[in-house]
PDB file of C-alpha atoms in Angstrom:
ATOM      1  CA  UNK Y   1      57.771 146.389-144.861  1.00 60.00           C
ATOM      2  CA  UNK Y   2      60.842 145.750-142.731  1.00 79.00           C
ATOM      3  CA  UNK Y   3      59.956 144.772-139.212  1.00 92.00           C
ATOM      4  CA  UNK Y   4      61.982 145.649-136.132  1.00 97.00           C
ATOM      5  CA  UNK Y   5      60.184 142.877-134.246  1.00 98.00           C
ATOM      6  CA  UNK Y   6      61.883 139.569-133.458  1.00 98.00           C
ATOM      7  CA  UNK Y   7      60.025 136.451-132.302  1.00 98.00           C
ATOM      8  CA  UNK Y   8      62.195 134.016-130.326  1.00 98.00           C
ATOM      9  CA  UNK Y   9      61.209 130.543-129.102  1.00 98.00           C
ATOM     10  CA  UNK Y  10      64.385 128.886-127.836  1.00 96.00           C
ATOM     11  CA  UNK Y  11      67.769 129.798-126.428  1.00 94.00           C
ATOM     12  CA  UNK Y  12      67.224 133.527-127.022  1.00 96.00           C
ATOM     13  CA  UNK Y  13      64.297 133.718-124.589  1.00 96.00           C
ATOM     14  CA  UNK Y  14      64.576 135.580-121.308  1.00 94.00           C
ATOM     15  CA  UNK Y  15      65.953 133.526-118.473  1.00 83.00           C
ATOM     16  CA  UNK Y  16      68.461 131.662-120.607  1.00 86.00           C
ATOM     17  CA  UNK Y  17      71.989 132.082-119.328  1.00 87.00           C
ATOM     18  CA  UNK Y  18      73.385 132.589-122.788  1.00 90.00           C
ATOM     19  CA  UNK Y  19      75.449 135.526-124.120  1.00 94.00           C
ATOM     20  CA  UNK Y  20      73.115 135.970-127.111  1.00 95.00           C
ATOM     21  CA  UNK Y  21      70.027 135.983-124.881  1.00 96.00           C
ATOM     22  CA  UNK Y  22      71.702 138.698-122.819  1.00 95.00           C
ATOM     23  CA  UNK Y  23      72.625 140.625-125.978  1.00 96.00           C
ATOM     24  CA  UNK Y  24      68.983 140.541-127.062  1.00 97.00           C
ATOM     25  CA  UNK Y  25      67.707 141.568-123.624  1.00 96.00           C
ATOM     26  CA  UNK Y  26      70.129 144.495-123.572  1.00 96.00           C
ATOM     27  CA  UNK Y  27      69.353 145.745-127.080  1.00 97.00           C
ATOM     28  CA  UNK Y  28      65.629 145.231-127.384  1.00 98.00           C
ATOM     29  CA  UNK Y  29      62.361 145.997-125.664  1.00 98.00           C
ATOM     30  CA  UNK Y  30      60.523 142.928-124.367  1.00 98.00           C
ATOM     31  CA  UNK Y  31      56.943 143.204-125.656  1.00 98.00           C
ATOM     32  CA  UNK Y  32      55.592 140.073-123.991  1.00 98.00           C
ATOM     33  CA  UNK Y  33      54.682 136.490-124.760  1.00 98.00           C
ATOM     34  CA  UNK Y  34      53.546 135.657-128.273  1.00 98.00           C
ATOM     35  CA  UNK Y  35      52.769 132.632-130.386  1.00 98.00           C
ATOM     36  CA  UNK Y  36      52.884 131.634-134.017  1.00 98.00           C
ATOM     37  CA  UNK Y  37      51.638 128.809-136.156  1.00 97.00           C
ATOM     38  CA  UNK Y  38      54.237 126.108-136.509  1.00 98.00           C
ATOM     39  CA  UNK Y  39      55.743 122.899-135.200  1.00 98.00           C
ATOM     40  CA  UNK Y  40      58.612 122.754-132.749  1.00 98.00           C
ATOM     41  CA  UNK Y  41      61.291 120.070-132.888  1.00 98.00           C
ATOM     42  CA  UNK Y  42      64.164 119.305-130.562  1.00 98.00           C
ATOM     43  CA  UNK Y  43      67.274 119.529-132.729  1.00 97.00           C
ATOM     44  CA  UNK Y  44      69.990 119.042-130.086  1.00 95.00           C
ATOM     45  CA  UNK Y  45      70.005 121.218-126.973  1.00 93.00           C
ATOM     46  CA  UNK Y  46      68.020 123.781-128.944  1.00 95.00           C
ATOM     47  CA  UNK Y  47      64.723 123.792-130.854  1.00 97.00           C
ATOM     48  CA  UNK Y  48      63.804 124.281-134.484  1.00 98.00           C
ATOM     49  CA  UNK Y  49      60.580 125.901-135.706  1.00 98.00           C
ATOM     50  CA  UNK Y  50      58.931 124.664-138.894  1.00 98.00           C
ATOM     51  CA  UNK Y  51      56.042 126.632-140.392  1.00 95.00           C
ATOM     52  CA  UNK Y  52      52.660 124.907-140.493  1.00 96.00           C
ATOM     53  CA  UNK Y  53      49.275 125.554-142.083  1.00 92.00           C
ATOM     54  CA  UNK Y  54      47.474 123.667-139.317  1.00 95.00           C
ATOM     55  CA  UNK Y  55      45.769 126.017-136.859  1.00 93.00           C
ATOM     56  CA  UNK Y  56      46.309 123.420-134.110  1.00 96.00           C
ATOM     57  CA  UNK Y  57      50.099 123.741-134.425  1.00 98.00           C
ATOM     58  CA  UNK Y  58      51.132 126.525-132.053  1.00 98.00           C
ATOM     59  CA  UNK Y  59      54.628 127.528-130.959  1.00 98.00           C
ATOM     60  CA  UNK Y  60      55.002 129.734-127.894  1.00 98.00           C
ATOM     61  CA  UNK Y  61      57.750 132.304-127.534  1.00 98.00           C
ATOM     62  CA  UNK Y  62      58.543 135.930-126.825  1.00 98.00           C
ATOM     63  CA  UNK Y  63      58.333 139.091-128.879  1.00 98.00           C
ATOM     64  CA  UNK Y  64      60.995 141.801-128.817  1.00 98.00           C
ATOM     65  CA  UNK Y  65      61.381 145.177-130.534  1.00 98.00           C
ATOM     66  CA  UNK Y  66      64.994 145.580-131.664  1.00 98.00           C
ATOM     67  CA  UNK Y  67      66.684 148.935-131.088  1.00 96.00           C
ATOM     68  CA  UNK Y  68      69.488 148.660-133.664  1.00 94.00           C
ATOM     69  CA  UNK Y  69      67.614 146.454-136.106  1.00 95.00           C
ATOM     70  CA  UNK Y  70      70.248 145.983-138.824  1.00 95.00           C
ATOM     71  CA  UNK Y  71      73.149 145.461-136.430  1.00 96.00           C
ATOM     72  CA  UNK Y  72      71.161 143.115-134.203  1.00 97.00           C
ATOM     73  CA  UNK Y  73      69.787 141.010-137.063  1.00 97.00           C
ATOM     74  CA  UNK Y  74      73.339 140.667-138.388  1.00 96.00           C
ATOM     75  CA  UNK Y  75      74.467 139.392-134.961  1.00 96.00           C
ATOM     76  CA  UNK Y  76      71.618 136.886-134.721  1.00 97.00           C
ATOM     77  CA  UNK Y  77      72.107 135.764-138.332  1.00 97.00           C
ATOM     78  CA  UNK Y  78      75.677 134.875-137.408  1.00 96.00           C
ATOM     79  CA  UNK Y  79      74.534 133.120-134.220  1.00 96.00           C
ATOM     80  CA  UNK Y  80      71.988 131.075-136.182  1.00 96.00           C
ATOM     81  CA  UNK Y  81      74.659 130.449-138.859  1.00 96.00           C
ATOM     82  CA  UNK Y  82      72.549 131.815-141.684  1.00 97.00           C
ATOM     83  CA  UNK Y  83      74.311 135.116-142.333  1.00 87.00           C
ATOM     84  CA  UNK Y  84      76.671 135.949-145.148  1.00 87.00           C
ATOM     85  CA  UNK Y  85      79.333 133.369-145.818  1.00 91.00           C
ATOM     86  CA  UNK Y  86      77.418 130.316-144.630  1.00 95.00           C
ATOM     87  CA  UNK Y  87      76.934 127.762-147.434  1.00 94.00           C
ATOM     88  CA  UNK Y  88      73.325 126.767-148.187  1.00 94.00           C
ATOM     89  CA  UNK Y  89      71.263 125.043-147.154  1.00 96.00           C
ATOM     90  CA  UNK Y  90      71.774 126.756-143.817  1.00 97.00           C
ATOM     91  CA  UNK Y  91      70.299 125.139-140.702  1.00 97.00           C
ATOM     92  CA  UNK Y  92      68.071 128.181-140.156  1.00 98.00           C
ATOM     93  CA  UNK Y  93      66.598 130.843-142.408  1.00 97.00           C
ATOM     94  CA  UNK Y  94      65.304 134.198-141.173  1.00 97.00           C
ATOM     95  CA  UNK Y  95      61.798 134.940-142.409  1.00 96.00           C
ATOM     96  CA  UNK Y  96      58.838 137.151-141.594  1.00 96.00           C
ATOM     97  CA  UNK Y  97      56.001 135.398-139.791  1.00 95.00           C
ATOM     98  CA  UNK Y  98      52.660 136.451-138.350  1.00 96.00           C
ATOM     99  CA  UNK Y  99      52.771 136.269-134.553  1.00 97.00           C
ATOM    100  CA  UNK Y 100      49.874 136.737-132.152  1.00 98.00           C
ATOM    101  CA  UNK Y 101      50.408 138.632-128.910  1.00 97.00           C
ATOM    102  CA  UNK Y 102      48.687 137.871-125.617  1.00 95.00           C
ATOM    103  CA  UNK Y 103      46.090 140.597-126.280  1.00 96.00           C
ATOM    104  CA  UNK Y 104      45.203 139.069-129.645  1.00 97.00           C
ATOM    105  CA  UNK Y 105      47.002 141.607-131.826  1.00 97.00           C
ATOM    106  CA  UNK Y 106      48.801 140.109-134.808  1.00 97.00           C
ATOM    107  CA  UNK Y 107      52.184 141.468-135.889  1.00 96.00           C
ATOM    108  CA  UNK Y 108      54.686 140.572-138.569  1.00 97.00           C
ATOM    109  CA  UNK Y 109      57.982 139.644-136.943  1.00 98.00           C
ATOM    110  CA  UNK Y 110      61.275 138.147-137.965  1.00 98.00           C
ATOM    111  CA  UNK Y 111      61.976 134.659-136.720  1.00 98.00           C
ATOM    112  CA  UNK Y 112      64.382 131.854-137.499  1.00 98.00           C
ATOM    113  CA  UNK Y 113      62.818 128.841-139.207  1.00 98.00           C
ATOM    114  CA  UNK Y 114      64.529 125.458-139.150  1.00 98.00           C
ATOM    115  CA  UNK Y 115      65.638 124.606-142.678  1.00 98.00           C
ATOM    116  CA  UNK Y 116      66.865 121.005-142.474  1.00 97.00           C
ATOM    117  CA  UNK Y 117      64.843 117.739-142.495  1.00 97.00           C
ATOM    118  CA  UNK Y 118      62.919 116.996-139.299  1.00 98.00           C
ATOM    119  CA  UNK Y 119      61.875 113.380-139.982  1.00 97.00           C
ATOM    120  CA  UNK Y 120      64.345 112.014-137.408  1.00 97.00           C
ATOM    121  CA  UNK Y 121      63.812 114.742-134.793  1.00 98.00           C
ATOM    122  CA  UNK Y 122      61.546 114.478-131.734  1.00 98.00           C
ATOM    123  CA  UNK Y 123      58.664 116.909-131.825  1.00 98.00           C
ATOM    124  CA  UNK Y 124      57.970 119.196-128.860  1.00 97.00           C
ATOM    125  CA  UNK Y 125      54.209 118.739-128.931  1.00 96.00           C
ATOM    126  CA  UNK Y 126      53.440 121.487-126.407  1.00 97.00           C
ATOM    127  CA  UNK Y 127      55.151 124.056-128.602  1.00 98.00           C
ATOM    128  CA  UNK Y 128      56.974 125.274-125.487  1.00 97.00           C
ATOM    129  CA  UNK Y 129      60.728 124.767-125.551  1.00 96.00           C
ATOM    130  CA  UNK Y 130      61.150 125.608-121.853  1.00 88.00           C
ATOM    131  CA  UNK Y 131      58.814 122.775-120.840  1.00 84.00           C
ATOM    132  CA  UNK Y 132      60.215 119.967-122.972  1.00 77.00           C
TER     133      UNK Y 132
END
């Protein structure tokens, strides 16, 4: 199954004055807040999500339905530097993840997982990038 849903948890969220956040807002339907299982780390001025098996590890973000899925994912792959032409290991990898919406429904959505070591990075314990 190829999802047209995208879960974002950092600089692509609404309210960020960033060209890519505006691109997303203009080319996708905002479905509402959502959360996934994972740990959030502060990489630099942006966060990185690492998958977790611990039910206590929750990352909060937003869920969007992309209009032009292929074109948009290509754009965001380039933004996250994990598209074609970037040598591995890339900083992020795009993967499908189960996300839970505010009403409890679970959907499979694309998201960008942080792919480099996090041992030296500060963890955002709240799982909310906007509140760190």
